[in-house]
Coordinates of C-alpha atoms and ligand atoms in Angstrom, one line a residue:
X1 CA 152.1 140.1 110.3
X2 CA 155.0 139.6 112.7
X3 CA 158.3 141.1 111.8
X4 CA 161.4 139.0 112.4
X5 CA 164.7 140.9 113.0
X6 CA 167.8 138.7 112.5
X7 CA 171.5 139.4 112.4
X8 CA 173.6 138.5 109.3
X9 CA 177.3 138.0 109.3
X10 CA 178.4 137.2 105.7
X11 CA 181.9 136.1 106.7
X12 CA 185.0 135.5 104.6
X13 CA 185.9 133.5 101.5
X14 CA 182.8 131.7 100.3
X15 CA 180.8 133.1 103.2
X16 CA 179.1 135.9 101.2
X17 CA 178.3 133.5 98.4
X18 CA 176.6 130.8 100.5
X19 CA 174.9 133.2 103.0
X20 CA 173.7 135.2 100.0
X21 CA 172.3 132.0 98.5
X22 CA 170.5 131.1 101.8
X23 CA 169.0 134.5 102.1
X24 CA 167.7 134.3 98.5
X25 CA 165.5 131.5 99.8
X26 CA 163.8 133.8 102.2
X27 CA 161.9 135.1 99.2
X28 CA 160.0 131.8 99.5
X29 CA 159.1 132.5 103.1
X30 CA 156.0 134.6 103.5
X31 CA 157.1 136.6 106.5
X32 CA 158.6 140.0 107.0
X33 CA 162.3 139.7 107.7
X34 CA 164.5 142.6 108.7
X35 CA 168.2 141.7 108.1
X36 CA 170.7 143.5 110.4
X37 CA 174.1 143.3 108.8
X38 CA 177.1 142.9 111.1
X39 CA 180.7 143.1 109.9
X40 CA 183.3 140.6 111.1
X41 CA 186.1 138.5 109.8
X42 CA 189.5 138.7 108.1
X43 CA 188.2 140.9 105.3
X44 CA 186.8 143.4 107.8
X45 CA 190.0 143.3 109.8
X46 CA 192.1 144.2 106.8
X47 CA 189.9 147.3 106.2
X48 CA 189.2 148.4 109.8
X49 CA 192.0 146.9 112.0
X50 CA 189.2 145.2 114.0
X51 CA 188.1 141.6 113.7
X52 CA 184.5 142.4 114.5
X53 CA 182.5 145.6 114.6
X54 CA 182.0 147.4 117.9
X55 CA 178.8 146.4 119.7
X56 CA 178.3 143.2 117.7
X57 CA 177.8 141.0 120.8
X58 CA 175.1 143.4 122.1
X59 CA 173.4 143.6 118.7
X60 CA 173.2 139.8 118.3
X61 CA 172.0 139.5 121.9
X62 CA 169.2 142.0 121.4
X63 CA 168.2 140.4 118.1
X64 CA 168.2 136.9 119.6
X65 CA 169.1 135.1 116.3
X66 CA 171.7 135.5 113.6
X67 CA 172.9 133.6 110.5
X68 CA 176.6 133.7 109.8
X69 CA 179.0 132.6 107.2
X70 CA 182.5 131.2 108.0
X71 CA 185.2 133.5 109.3
X72 CA 188.8 133.1 108.5
X73 CA 191.3 132.6 111.4
X74 CA 195.0 132.6 110.6
X75 CA 197.0 129.9 112.3
X76 CA 199.7 130.5 114.8
X77 CA 200.4 133.3 117.3
X78 CA 200.6 137.0 116.5
X79 CA 197.1 137.4 114.9
X80 CA 193.7 138.1 116.4
X81 CA 191.9 135.3 118.4
X82 CA 189.3 133.3 116.5
X83 CA 186.1 135.4 116.2
X84 CA 184.0 132.2 116.0
X85 CA 185.3 131.1 119.4
X86 CA 184.9 134.7 120.8
X87 CA 181.3 134.9 119.6
X88 CA 180.5 131.4 121.0
X89 CA 182.0 132.3 124.4
X90 CA 180.7 135.8 124.7
X91 CA 177.2 134.9 123.6
X92 CA 177.2 131.7 125.7
X93 CA 176.3 129.5 122.7
X94 CA 176.9 126.4 124.8
X95 CA 175.5 123.8 122.4
X96 CA 176.7 123.4 118.8
X97 CA 174.0 121.2 117.2
X98 CA 175.0 119.5 113.9
X99 CA 172.5 117.2 112.3
X100 CA 174.1 114.7 109.8
X101 CA 171.8 112.8 107.5
X102 CA 172.8 111.0 104.4
X103 CA 171.6 111.8 100.9
X104 CA 170.7 108.9 98.7
X105 CA 173.1 108.3 95.9
X106 CA 175.6 110.9 97.3
X107 CA 176.7 109.9 100.7
X108 CA 179.3 107.3 101.5
X109 CA 177.2 105.7 104.2
X110 CA 173.6 105.6 105.4
X111 CA 173.5 107.7 108.6
X112 CA 171.2 109.9 110.6
X113 CA 172.7 111.3 113.8
X114 CA 173.3 114.6 115.4
X115 CA 176.5 115.8 117.1
X116 CA 175.9 118.1 120.0
X117 CA 179.3 119.7 120.6
X118 CA 180.1 121.6 123.8
X119 CA 180.9 125.0 122.3
X120 CA 182.4 127.3 124.9
X121 CA 185.0 125.4 127.0
X122 CA 187.7 122.7 126.6
X123 CA 190.9 123.5 124.8
X124 CA 189.1 126.4 123.0
X125 CA 189.3 128.5 126.1
X126 CA 192.8 129.1 124.6
X127 CA 194.6 129.2 128.0
X128 CA 198.1 128.7 126.5
X129 CA 201.6 129.6 127.4
X130 CA 205.0 128.9 125.9
X131 CA 208.2 128.7 127.9
X132 CA 211.1 128.4 125.5
X133 CA 210.6 125.1 123.8
X134 CA 207.7 123.9 126.0
X135 CA 204.1 124.9 125.1
X136 CA 201.2 124.3 127.4
X137 CA 197.4 124.4 126.7
X138 CA 195.0 124.2 129.6
X139 CA 191.7 122.4 129.1
X140 CA 188.8 123.9 131.0
X141 CA 185.9 121.6 131.7
X142 CA 183.3 122.7 134.3
X143 CA 180.3 120.9 135.9
X144 CA 178.0 123.7 134.9
X145 CA 179.3 123.7 131.3
X146 CA 178.9 119.9 131.0
X147 CA 175.4 120.0 132.6
X148 CA 174.1 122.6 130.1
X149 CA 175.2 120.8 127.0
X150 CA 174.4 117.3 128.3
X151 CA 170.9 118.4 129.4
X152 CA 170.4 120.0 126.0
X153 CA 171.4 116.8 124.2
X154 CA 168.8 114.6 126.2
X155 CA 166.0 117.2 125.6
X156 CA 167.0 117.4 121.9
X157 CA 166.8 113.6 121.6
X158 CA 163.3 113.6 123.2
X159 CA 162.0 116.4 121.0
X160 CA 163.5 115.1 117.7
X161 CA 162.4 111.5 118.4
X162 CA 165.8 109.9 119.0
X163 CA 166.1 107.1 121.5
X164 CA 169.8 107.1 122.3
X165 CA 172.4 109.6 123.5
X166 CA 176.1 108.6 123.4
X167 CA 178.8 110.6 125.3
X168 CA 182.1 110.8 123.6
X169 CA 185.2 111.2 125.8
X170 CA 188.7 109.9 126.6
X171 CA 188.2 109.5 130.3
X172 CA 190.6 106.5 130.4
X173 CA 193.5 109.0 129.7
X174 CA 192.1 112.4 130.6
X175 CA 190.7 111.0 133.9
X176 CA 190.0 114.4 135.5
X177 CA 188.6 116.6 132.8
X178 CA 186.8 114.0 130.6
X179 CA 186.1 112.1 133.9
X180 CA 184.0 115.1 135.0
X181 CA 182.2 115.2 131.6
X182 CA 181.4 111.4 131.8
X183 CA 180.3 111.7 135.5
X184 CA 177.9 114.6 134.7
X185 CA 176.6 112.6 131.6
X186 CA 175.6 109.6 133.6
X187 CA 174.2 111.7 136.5
X188 CA 172.0 113.6 134.0
X189 CA 170.9 110.5 132.1
X190 CA 169.0 109.4 135.2
X191 CA 166.5 112.1 134.6
X192 CA 165.8 110.7 131.1
X193 CA 164.9 107.0 131.6
X194 CA 163.2 106.8 128.2
X195 CA 166.5 107.6 126.5
X196 CA 169.3 105.0 126.3
X197 CA 172.5 106.5 127.6
X198 CA 175.9 105.1 126.6
X199 CA 179.5 106.3 126.2
X200 CA 182.4 105.7 123.8
X201 CA 186.0 106.7 123.7
X202 CA 186.6 109.4 121.0
X203 CA 189.0 107.2 119.0
X204 CA 186.5 104.4 118.9
X205 CA 183.8 106.9 118.0
X206 CA 185.7 107.9 114.9
X207 CA 186.1 104.2 114.0
X208 CA 182.4 103.3 114.5
X209 CA 181.3 106.5 112.7
X210 CA 182.8 105.1 109.5
X211 CA 182.2 101.4 110.1
X212 CA 178.8 101.3 111.8
X213 CA 177.3 104.9 111.8
X214 CA 173.8 103.4 112.4
X215 CA 174.8 102.8 116.0
X216 CA 174.7 106.6 116.7
X217 CA 171.6 108.8 117.2
X218 CA 172.7 111.8 119.3
X219 CA 176.3 112.2 120.3
X220 CA 177.4 114.7 123.0
X221 CA 181.0 115.7 123.0
X222 CA 183.5 118.1 124.6
X223 CA 184.5 120.9 122.3
X224 CA 187.5 119.6 120.3
X225 CA 186.2 116.1 119.8
X226 CA 183.0 117.5 118.3
X227 CA 184.9 119.8 116.0
X228 CA 186.9 116.9 114.5
X229 CA 184.1 114.3 114.4
X230 CA 181.9 116.8 112.6
X231 CA 184.2 117.1 109.7
X232 CA 184.5 113.3 109.6
X233 CA 180.7 113.0 109.6
X234 CA 180.4 115.7 106.9
X235 CA 182.9 113.6 104.8
X236 CA 180.5 110.6 105.1
X237 CA 177.5 112.7 104.2
X238 CA 179.4 113.6 101.0
X239 CA 180.7 117.1 101.5
X240 CA 181.4 119.7 104.1
X241 CA 179.2 121.9 101.9
X242 CA 176.1 119.8 102.7
X243 CA 176.0 120.3 106.5
X244 CA 174.6 123.1 108.7
X245 CA 174.5 123.8 112.4
X246 CA 172.6 125.7 115.2
X247 CA 174.6 127.2 118.0
X248 CA 172.2 127.5 120.9
X249 CA 172.5 129.7 124.0
X250 CA 170.0 131.1 126.6
X251 CA 167.8 133.3 124.5
X252 CA 170.2 133.7 121.7
X253 CA 171.3 131.4 118.8
X254 CA 173.6 131.7 115.8
X255 CA 173.2 129.5 112.7
X256 CA 176.0 128.7 110.3
X257 CA 177.2 126.1 107.8
X258 CA 179.7 123.6 109.4
X259 CA 182.4 124.4 106.8
X260 CA 185.1 127.1 106.8
X261 CA 185.8 129.9 104.4
X262 CA 187.2 127.6 101.7
X263 CA 189.7 130.0 100.3
X264 CA 190.6 127.5 97.6
X265 CA 187.2 128.0 95.8
X266 CA 186.2 131.4 97.0
X267 CA 184.9 133.9 94.5
X268 CA 184.2 131.3 91.8
X269 CA 180.5 130.9 92.4
X270 CA 180.8 127.2 92.8
X271 CA 180.5 126.8 96.6
X272 CA 177.8 124.3 97.7
X273 CA 175.1 126.4 99.4
X274 CA 173.3 123.5 101.0
X275 CA 175.1 123.8 104.4
X276 CA 174.2 127.5 104.6
X277 CA 170.6 126.7 103.5
X278 CA 170.4 124.0 106.2
X279 CA 171.5 126.6 108.7
X280 CA 168.7 128.9 107.5
X281 CA 166.1 126.1 107.9
X282 CA 167.4 125.5 111.5
X283 CA 167.0 129.2 112.1
X284 CA 163.4 129.2 110.7
X285 CA 162.5 126.2 112.9
X286 CA 164.1 127.9 115.9
X287 CA 162.2 131.2 115.4
X288 CA 159.0 129.3 114.6
X289 CA 159.2 127.3 117.7
X290 CA 160.2 130.3 119.8
X291 CA 157.3 132.5 118.6
X292 CA 154.7 129.7 118.1
X293 CA 154.7 130.4 114.4
X294 CA 153.8 127.0 112.8
X295 CA 154.1 128.4 109.3
X296 CA 157.8 129.1 109.8
X297 CA 158.4 125.5 111.1
X298 CA 156.6 124.0 108.2
X299 CA 158.4 126.2 105.7
X300 CA 161.7 125.1 107.2
X301 CA 160.6 121.4 106.6
X302 CA 159.6 122.2 103.0
X303 CA 162.9 123.9 102.2
X304 CA 164.7 120.9 103.7
X305 CA 162.7 118.5 101.6
X306 CA 163.4 120.6 98.4
X307 CA 167.1 120.6 99.2
X308 CA 167.0 116.8 99.6
X309 CA 165.2 116.4 96.3
X310 CA 167.7 118.7 94.4
X311 CA 170.7 116.7 95.8
X312 CA 169.3 113.2 95.6
X313 CA 167.8 113.6 92.1
X314 CA 171.0 115.4 91.0
X315 CA 169.0 118.4 89.7
X316 CA 171.9 120.8 90.5
X317 CA 175.2 119.5 91.9
X318 CA 178.2 121.7 92.7
X319 CA 181.7 120.4 91.9
X320 CA 182.3 119.1 95.5
X321 CA 179.6 116.5 94.6
X322 CA 181.0 115.8 91.2
X323 CA 178.6 118.2 89.3
X324 CA 179.2 121.3 87.4
X325 CA 176.4 123.5 88.7
X326 CA 177.0 126.9 90.3
X327 CA 175.9 128.1 93.7
X328 CA 173.1 130.0 92.1
X329 CA 171.9 127.0 90.0
X330 CA 171.4 125.1 93.3
X331 CA 169.3 128.0 94.7
X332 CA 167.2 128.3 91.6
X333 CA 166.6 124.5 91.6
X334 CA 165.4 124.7 95.2
X335 CA 163.2 127.8 94.5
X336 CA 161.6 126.0 91.6
X337 CA 160.5 123.1 93.8
X338 CA 159.1 125.5 96.4
X339 CA 157.2 127.6 93.8
X340 CA 155.9 125.1 91.2
X341 CA 154.9 126.8 88.0
X342 CA 151.2 127.0 87.1
Ligands
NAI401 P1 187.2 124.6 105.0 O1 185.9 124.0 105.6 O2 187.1 126.0 104.6 O3 187.6 123.8 103.7 C1 187.9 122.4 103.7 C2 187.6 121.8 102.3 O4 186.2 121.7 102.1 C3 188.2 122.6 101.2 O5 188.6 121.8 100.2 C4 187.0 123.4 100.7 O6 187.0 123.8 99.3 C5 185.9 122.4 101.0 N1 184.6 123.1 101.2 C6 184.2 123.7 102.4 N2 183.0 124.3 102.2 C7 182.6 124.0 101.0 C8 181.4 124.3 100.3 N3 180.4 125.0 100.8 N4 181.3 123.9 99.0 C9 182.3 123.1 98.4 N5 183.4 122.8 99.1 C10 183.6 123.2 100.3 O7 188.3 124.3 106.1 P2 189.8 125.0 106.1 O8 190.4 125.0 104.8 O9 190.5 124.1 107.2 O10 189.7 126.4 106.8 C11 189.6 127.6 106.0 C12 189.4 128.8 106.9 O11 188.0 128.7 107.5 C13 190.3 128.9 108.1 O12 190.7 130.2 108.3 C14 189.5 128.4 109.3 O13 189.9 129.0 110.5 C15 188.1 128.9 108.9 N6 187.0 128.1 109.5 C16 185.9 128.8 110.0 C17 184.9 128.1 110.5 C18 183.7 128.9 110.9 O14 183.6 130.1 110.7 N7 182.7 128.3 111.6 C19 184.8 126.6 110.6 C20 186.0 126.0 110.0 C21 187.1 126.7 109.5

């Protein structure tokens, strides 16, 4: 039987709780997984003086896939640079793919769309300077960066059976940088005549996302817009704790829940593990597709269906969804559906 080696970054705050929960579900996957632990985050920084262990980038590159929990980044100058941003840029994880699908009886709106967020450029290049009371941030948008993520979003739409890709920008104001993003989007769209290509200003996108979310199927966005719209979408789905993501590069991918380290609920055993479990299913699907292992792909689908049943039937709901179940109760409820008794 094939052995899969994957990296694991537990992360900060609720990270170890939700990543631990996701990894418990690997019990229900009949494959040999070797988990390679990688230390990173604020907790690790306090112990070692380093935000991430030496050689982490090479380790993840050589493994090709990793699952990670959220990492705390303190605001303001004088602390280390975001490790999330560093990992995305150093590993070239250019597409941050975040599927949002409503849960019956839980979500505020019916929706089924995916945000594909450019993940390595934009304002997150952190080219900043301060001159007395004037602070400047430079936004970096390149043709090659746009091309990679936009090509990805059209291919994703085809593979996942979506018919429409919408570019989100603000090219009426940011005429040069978002203008380039928009230009590359419509150039690229010509290669995909079966997919409807349209664009929307980011402010209107936020409005339509709440008012008429059914108008969206795949949205492709520059970095910051995708970050903000993702949390908005997660709110509509019902909780940040319900949403997972795949960060895709060339030959390497990192899977994580959409949420942060949630220090307000960390250590209490009540974090919603569904986002991390969704990240796990995205990783299983990725590995299965990569290695032509249909079993892994079908197991990913089964875990996703079990999660859906647990949430929609209210079998185990954590406090963010109005329930009183623990993180572990949710995992046990999912496992029970995957391994029916008798
Ligand atoms: P956050 O996502 O950690 O929390 C926002 C709200 O959502 C809080 O009320 C929290 O309790 C709730 N929440 C988040 N995940 C949940 C879950 N699984 N179950 C139940 N409730 C959940 O965002 P915040 O507070 O802005 O950031 C906290 C830290 O996380 C910061 O240091 C930030 O830099 C970091 N962060 C890291 C990310 C990553 O590693 N990819 C992404 C976003 C933030």
